[in-house]
Amino acid sequence: MADSATDETHTTLYREAHVSYINSCNSNKEDFAYWVTEHLRISGFYWGLSALALLGRLDDTDRTSILEFAASCRTACGGYGGNRGHDAHLLYTLSAIQVYFLCEAEDRLDVDAILTWVKSLQHEDGSFSGDEWGEIDTRFSYIAISIVHLLKRPDAINLQAAVDYVGRCQNFDGGFGVNPGSESHAGQTFCCVGALAIADRLDVITDPDALGWWLCERQLPAGGLNGRPEKLPDVCYSWWVVSSLSILGRLDWISGEKLQEFILACQDSEGGIADRPGDVVDVYHTFFGIGGLSMTGYPDLVAVDPAFAMPCPLLKRIGLLTHARSDPYFKTTKQA
């Protein structure tokens, strides 16, 4: 459980404790959290590996066993499930691809099979279903666009239609929703802004200042960020909001210092970061908390790309341009 907030200002990142916590997540099979996250195990590996990468400790992992597990999640259609024997889904397919890249084993991916399956999920209006059951969500637009760019095959989908669909999901307040006309939400806003950034089509955004204002209003007096008006702060929005502001070149519209204090207050001294002070830690919030610290310039963290949600050195290794640009906080963040 995260340490309860006190009058003491939290200024220290418990690096070694977080490394130990992350590495224990897949081995403590007596823990309740291990079993309730069974359905998204491959995403758990992505979050954990990414957090370790930002801490500069990616080598502290057993890549062989991780890759064996990732391979076991592949399905006959070419996509990946969240665990062995689970149905393929775009979300878990992107996580699996990210795991392969983080382990420097992307040459093992069956690129053609993956892309054929991703293409089959696009609809005539440009939107994407997450799987064969048909749910449509801008999360899946972001995922599909991320996949085809990571695999360097943007022509595998109708990219123009995908971009047009994302643009139609922007609302009068500047934010984006799950589909046209849906309520603005910070998580969906990241998906849409990130997708447009990866596609190099930020020009589609109507009034970036209105969007930046909606995003910066997500910061609360305690420094944390929420996903929409009248909600509590949550560490995960340290990613969804801050990455969007970073892509837009408006990261200085919030207080990075106050946000860092909030994230650090959500740590457990024994390792891990929770959604808010006093709650139970998990690897999801641990990664996005460390990602938020990286983007706001916390010292000695590896830079993270705000669009791909992957370490900048990795993108440099595979020849992709990063979106970590021109923001005042990024200038002080470790790049290699």
Coordinates of C-alpha atoms in Angstrom, one line a residue:
M1 CA 0.0 0.0 0.0
A2 CA 1.3 3.5 -0.8
D3 CA 2.5 5.5 2.1
S4 CA -0.2 7.8 3.4
A5 CA 0.3 11.5 2.6
T6 CA 1.8 13.5 5.4
D7 CA 2.9 17.1 5.8
E8 CA 6.3 16.0 4.7
T9 CA 7.0 16.8 1.0
H10 CA 8.0 13.7 -1.0
T11 CA 11.0 14.5 -3.1
T12 CA 12.7 11.1 -3.4
L13 CA 12.0 8.4 -6.0
Y14 CA 12.5 4.9 -4.4
R15 CA 14.3 3.6 -7.4
E16 CA 15.7 0.3 -6.0
A17 CA 12.4 -0.5 -4.3
H18 CA 10.5 0.0 -7.5
V19 CA 12.9 -2.2 -9.4
S20 CA 12.4 -5.0 -6.8
Y21 CA 8.6 -4.5 -6.9
I22 CA 8.4 -4.7 -10.7
N23 CA 10.5 -7.8 -10.9
S24 CA 8.4 -9.5 -8.2
C25 CA 5.1 -8.9 -10.0
N26 CA 5.2 -12.0 -12.1
S27 CA 6.7 -14.3 -9.5
N28 CA 4.4 -13.8 -6.5
K29 CA 1.7 -16.2 -7.5
E30 CA 0.2 -16.2 -4.0
D31 CA -0.7 -12.6 -4.4
F32 CA -4.4 -11.7 -5.1
A33 CA -3.3 -9.1 -7.7
Y34 CA -1.5 -11.7 -9.7
W35 CA -4.7 -13.6 -10.4
V36 CA -7.1 -10.7 -11.0
T37 CA -4.8 -9.3 -13.7
E38 CA -4.5 -12.7 -15.5
H39 CA -6.5 -11.3 -18.5
L40 CA -4.0 -8.5 -19.2
R41 CA -0.7 -10.3 -18.3
I42 CA 1.0 -9.2 -21.6
S43 CA 0.2 -5.6 -20.9
G44 CA 1.7 -6.0 -17.4
F45 CA 4.9 -7.1 -19.0
Y46 CA 4.9 -4.0 -21.2
W47 CA 4.3 -1.7 -18.2
G48 CA 6.9 -3.4 -16.1
L49 CA 9.6 -3.5 -18.8
S50 CA 8.9 0.1 -19.7
A51 CA 9.2 1.3 -16.2
L52 CA 12.5 -0.6 -15.8
A53 CA 13.7 1.0 -19.0
L54 CA 13.0 4.5 -17.8
L55 CA 14.8 3.7 -14.5
G56 CA 17.8 2.5 -16.6
R57 CA 17.4 -1.1 -15.3
L58 CA 16.0 -3.0 -18.3
D59 CA 18.8 -5.5 -18.0
D60 CA 17.5 -6.6 -14.6
T61 CA 15.0 -9.0 -16.4
D62 CA 14.8 -12.5 -17.7
R63 CA 14.1 -11.7 -21.3
T64 CA 14.1 -15.3 -22.4
S65 CA 11.1 -16.3 -20.2
I66 CA 9.3 -13.0 -21.1
L67 CA 9.6 -13.7 -24.8
E68 CA 8.5 -17.3 -24.4
F69 CA 5.4 -16.0 -22.6
A70 CA 4.7 -13.4 -25.3
A71 CA 5.0 -16.0 -28.1
S72 CA 2.5 -18.2 -26.2
C73 CA -0.1 -15.4 -26.4
R74 CA -0.1 -15.3 -30.2
T75 CA -3.3 -16.6 -31.8
A76 CA -4.0 -18.2 -35.2
C77 CA -5.4 -14.9 -36.6
G78 CA -2.0 -13.2 -36.2
G79 CA -3.0 -11.0 -33.2
Y80 CA -2.2 -11.6 -29.5
G81 CA -4.3 -12.2 -26.5
G82 CA -3.7 -10.9 -23.0
N83 CA -2.6 -14.3 -21.8
R84 CA -2.2 -17.9 -23.1
G85 CA -5.4 -19.2 -24.6
H86 CA -7.2 -15.8 -24.7
D87 CA -8.8 -14.2 -27.7
A88 CA -6.7 -11.8 -29.8
H89 CA -7.3 -8.1 -29.1
L90 CA -5.7 -4.9 -30.6
L91 CA -4.8 -3.8 -27.1
Y92 CA -2.8 -6.9 -26.2
T93 CA -1.3 -7.1 -29.7
L94 CA 0.3 -3.7 -29.2
S95 CA 1.5 -4.7 -25.8
A96 CA 3.1 -7.8 -27.2
I97 CA 4.8 -5.9 -30.0
Q98 CA 6.1 -3.4 -27.5
V99 CA 7.5 -6.2 -25.4
Y100 CA 9.3 -7.7 -28.4
F101 CA 10.8 -4.3 -29.1
L102 CA 11.8 -3.7 -25.5
C103 CA 13.5 -7.1 -25.5
E104 CA 15.2 -6.3 -28.8
A105 CA 13.5 -9.3 -30.4
E106 CA 11.2 -7.6 -32.9
D107 CA 12.7 -9.7 -35.7
R108 CA 10.6 -12.6 -34.3
L109 CA 7.3 -10.9 -35.1
D110 CA 5.2 -12.2 -38.0
V111 CA 4.7 -8.7 -39.4
D112 CA 2.5 -9.7 -42.4
A113 CA 0.1 -11.8 -40.2
I114 CA -0.2 -9.0 -37.6
L115 CA -0.9 -6.3 -40.3
T116 CA -3.4 -8.5 -42.2
W117 CA -5.4 -8.9 -39.0
V118 CA -5.2 -5.2 -38.0
K119 CA -6.4 -4.2 -41.4
S120 CA -9.4 -6.6 -41.1
L121 CA -10.6 -4.6 -38.0
Q122 CA -10.9 -1.2 -39.8
H123 CA -14.3 0.0 -40.8
E124 CA -15.3 2.1 -43.8
D125 CA -15.6 5.2 -41.7
G126 CA -12.0 4.8 -40.7
S127 CA -12.7 3.5 -37.1
F128 CA -11.3 0.3 -35.7
S129 CA -12.9 -2.5 -33.6
G130 CA -10.7 -3.9 -30.9
D131 CA -11.4 -7.5 -31.8
E132 CA -13.8 -9.7 -33.8
W133 CA -16.7 -8.8 -31.4
G134 CA -16.9 -5.3 -32.8
E135 CA -16.5 -2.7 -30.1
I136 CA -15.4 0.6 -31.6
D137 CA -13.3 3.1 -29.6
T138 CA -10.6 5.7 -30.3
R139 CA -8.3 3.6 -28.2
F140 CA -8.3 1.1 -31.0
S141 CA -7.6 3.9 -33.6
Y142 CA -4.5 4.9 -31.6
I143 CA -3.4 1.3 -31.2
A144 CA -3.7 0.5 -34.9
I145 CA -1.9 3.6 -36.0
S146 CA 0.9 2.8 -33.4
I147 CA 1.2 -0.8 -34.6
V148 CA 1.6 0.1 -38.3
H149 CA 4.2 2.8 -37.6
L150 CA 6.2 0.7 -35.2
L151 CA 6.3 -2.0 -37.9
K152 CA 7.0 0.6 -40.5
R153 CA 4.0 -0.2 -42.7
P154 CA 1.6 2.7 -42.4
D155 CA 0.2 1.8 -45.8
A156 CA -1.2 -1.4 -44.3
I157 CA -4.4 0.5 -43.2
N158 CA -6.4 3.3 -44.7
L159 CA -4.4 5.9 -42.7
Q160 CA -6.3 8.9 -44.1
A161 CA -9.6 7.5 -43.1
A162 CA -8.3 6.6 -39.7
V163 CA -7.0 10.2 -39.2
D164 CA -10.3 11.7 -40.4
Y165 CA -12.3 9.5 -37.9
V166 CA -10.1 10.6 -35.0
G167 CA -10.6 14.2 -36.0
R168 CA -14.4 13.8 -35.9
C169 CA -14.1 12.7 -32.2
Q170 CA -12.9 16.2 -31.0
N171 CA -15.5 18.1 -29.0
F172 CA -16.4 21.8 -28.6
D173 CA -14.4 22.0 -25.3
G174 CA -11.2 20.8 -27.2
G175 CA -11.1 17.3 -25.7
F176 CA -11.7 14.0 -27.5
G177 CA -14.1 11.1 -26.7
V178 CA -14.4 7.4 -27.5
N179 CA -16.3 8.2 -30.7
P180 CA -18.0 11.2 -32.3
G181 CA -20.2 13.1 -29.8
S182 CA -18.9 11.2 -26.7
E183 CA -17.8 13.1 -23.6
S184 CA -14.2 14.4 -23.5
H185 CA -11.9 12.3 -21.4
A186 CA -8.1 12.6 -20.8
G187 CA -7.4 9.0 -21.7
Q188 CA -9.3 9.3 -25.0
T189 CA -7.6 12.6 -25.6
F190 CA -4.2 11.0 -25.3
C191 CA -5.2 8.3 -27.8
C192 CA -6.4 10.8 -30.3
V193 CA -3.5 13.3 -29.9
G194 CA -1.0 10.5 -29.8
A195 CA -2.5 8.9 -33.0
L196 CA -2.4 12.2 -34.8
A197 CA 1.2 12.9 -33.7
I198 CA 2.4 9.4 -34.9
A199 CA 0.6 9.9 -38.2
D200 CA 2.2 13.4 -38.4
R201 CA -1.3 15.0 -38.7
L202 CA -1.6 17.3 -35.7
D203 CA -3.0 19.8 -38.2
V204 CA -6.3 18.0 -37.8
I205 CA -6.7 19.3 -34.3
T206 CA -9.2 22.2 -34.1
D207 CA -7.9 25.0 -31.9
P208 CA -4.9 23.4 -30.0
D209 CA -5.1 26.2 -27.4
A210 CA -8.6 25.2 -26.4
L211 CA -7.4 21.6 -26.1
G212 CA -4.4 22.7 -24.1
W213 CA -6.7 24.7 -21.8
W214 CA -9.0 21.7 -21.3
L215 CA -6.0 19.5 -20.4
C216 CA -4.3 22.0 -18.0
E217 CA -7.6 22.3 -16.2
R218 CA -7.2 18.7 -15.2
Q219 CA -4.6 19.7 -12.6
L220 CA -6.0 19.9 -9.0
P221 CA -4.7 21.9 -6.0
A222 CA -2.8 18.9 -4.7
G223 CA -0.8 18.7 -8.0
G224 CA -2.4 15.6 -9.4
L225 CA -4.5 15.4 -12.5
N226 CA -7.9 14.0 -13.2
G227 CA -9.5 12.6 -16.4
R228 CA -12.5 14.9 -16.6
P229 CA -14.1 17.6 -14.5
E230 CA -15.2 16.9 -10.9
K231 CA -13.1 13.7 -10.6
L232 CA -10.4 12.8 -8.1
P233 CA -6.7 12.9 -9.2
D234 CA -5.1 9.7 -10.3
V235 CA -1.4 9.0 -11.1
C236 CA -2.3 7.4 -14.5
Y237 CA -3.4 10.9 -15.7
S238 CA 0.2 11.9 -15.2
W239 CA 0.6 10.1 -18.4
W240 CA -2.6 10.8 -20.3
V241 CA -2.6 14.5 -19.7
V242 CA 1.1 15.3 -19.6
S243 CA 1.9 13.3 -22.8
S244 CA -0.8 15.2 -24.7
L245 CA 0.4 18.6 -23.4
S246 CA 4.0 17.6 -24.3
I247 CA 3.0 16.6 -27.9
L248 CA 1.2 20.0 -28.2
G249 CA 4.2 21.9 -26.9
R250 CA 2.2 23.1 -23.9
L251 CA 3.7 21.1 -21.0
D252 CA 4.5 24.3 -19.2
W253 CA 0.8 25.1 -18.9
I254 CA 0.7 22.9 -15.7
S255 CA 3.0 22.8 -12.7
G256 CA 5.4 20.0 -13.2
E257 CA 6.8 20.5 -9.7
K258 CA 3.4 20.0 -8.1
L259 CA 2.7 17.0 -10.2
Q260 CA 6.0 15.4 -9.2
E261 CA 5.2 15.9 -5.5
F262 CA 1.8 14.2 -6.0
I263 CA 3.3 11.2 -7.9
L264 CA 6.1 10.8 -5.3
A265 CA 3.5 10.9 -2.5
C266 CA 1.7 7.9 -4.1
Q267 CA 4.8 5.7 -3.7
D268 CA 5.1 2.8 -1.3
S269 CA 8.5 2.8 0.4
E270 CA 8.6 -0.9 -0.3
G271 CA 8.1 -0.4 -4.0
G272 CA 5.4 0.5 -6.5
I273 CA 3.2 3.5 -7.1
A274 CA -0.6 3.7 -6.5
D275 CA -3.3 5.8 -8.1
R276 CA -3.3 8.2 -5.1
P277 CA -1.7 8.4 -1.6
G278 CA -2.6 5.5 0.7
D279 CA -3.9 3.1 -2.0
V280 CA -2.6 -0.2 -3.1
V281 CA 0.3 -0.1 -5.6
D282 CA 0.2 -1.8 -9.0
V283 CA 2.5 -2.0 -12.0
Y284 CA 0.2 0.1 -14.2
H285 CA 0.4 3.2 -12.1
T286 CA 4.0 2.5 -11.4
F287 CA 4.9 2.8 -15.1
F288 CA 2.7 5.8 -15.8
G289 CA 3.9 7.5 -12.6
I290 CA 7.5 7.1 -13.6
G291 CA 6.6 8.2 -17.1
G292 CA 5.0 11.4 -15.7
L293 CA 8.2 12.0 -13.7
S294 CA 10.3 11.6 -16.8
M295 CA 8.3 13.9 -18.9
T296 CA 8.4 16.6 -16.2
G297 CA 12.1 16.4 -15.9
Y298 CA 12.7 14.4 -12.8
P299 CA 16.5 13.8 -12.7
D300 CA 18.2 10.7 -14.0
L301 CA 15.3 9.1 -15.7
V302 CA 15.5 8.0 -19.4
A303 CA 13.3 10.1 -21.7
V304 CA 10.0 8.6 -22.8
D305 CA 8.3 9.4 -26.0
P306 CA 4.9 11.0 -25.3
A307 CA 3.2 9.5 -28.4
F308 CA 4.5 5.9 -28.5
A309 CA 4.8 5.6 -24.7
M310 CA 8.2 3.9 -25.2
P311 CA 11.7 4.9 -24.2
C312 CA 13.3 7.5 -26.6
P313 CA 16.5 5.5 -27.0
L314 CA 14.5 2.5 -28.2
L315 CA 12.8 4.6 -30.9
K316 CA 16.2 6.0 -31.9
R317 CA 17.5 2.4 -32.2
I318 CA 14.8 1.4 -34.6
G319 CA 15.0 4.6 -36.7
L320 CA 11.8 6.3 -35.6
L321 CA 11.6 10.0 -34.8
T322 CA 10.6 10.8 -31.2
H323 CA 8.0 13.3 -30.1
A324 CA 10.1 14.4 -27.1
R325 CA 10.7 17.9 -28.5
S326 CA 10.9 21.6 -27.5
D327 CA 9.3 21.3 -24.1
P328 CA 11.2 22.9 -21.2
Y329 CA 11.1 19.8 -19.0
F330 CA 12.3 17.5 -21.7
K331 CA 15.5 19.6 -22.1
T332 CA 16.7 18.3 -18.7
T333 CA 15.7 14.7 -19.2
K334 CA 18.3 12.0 -19.9
Q335 CA 18.1 11.1 -23.6
A336 CA 20.4 8.1 -23.9

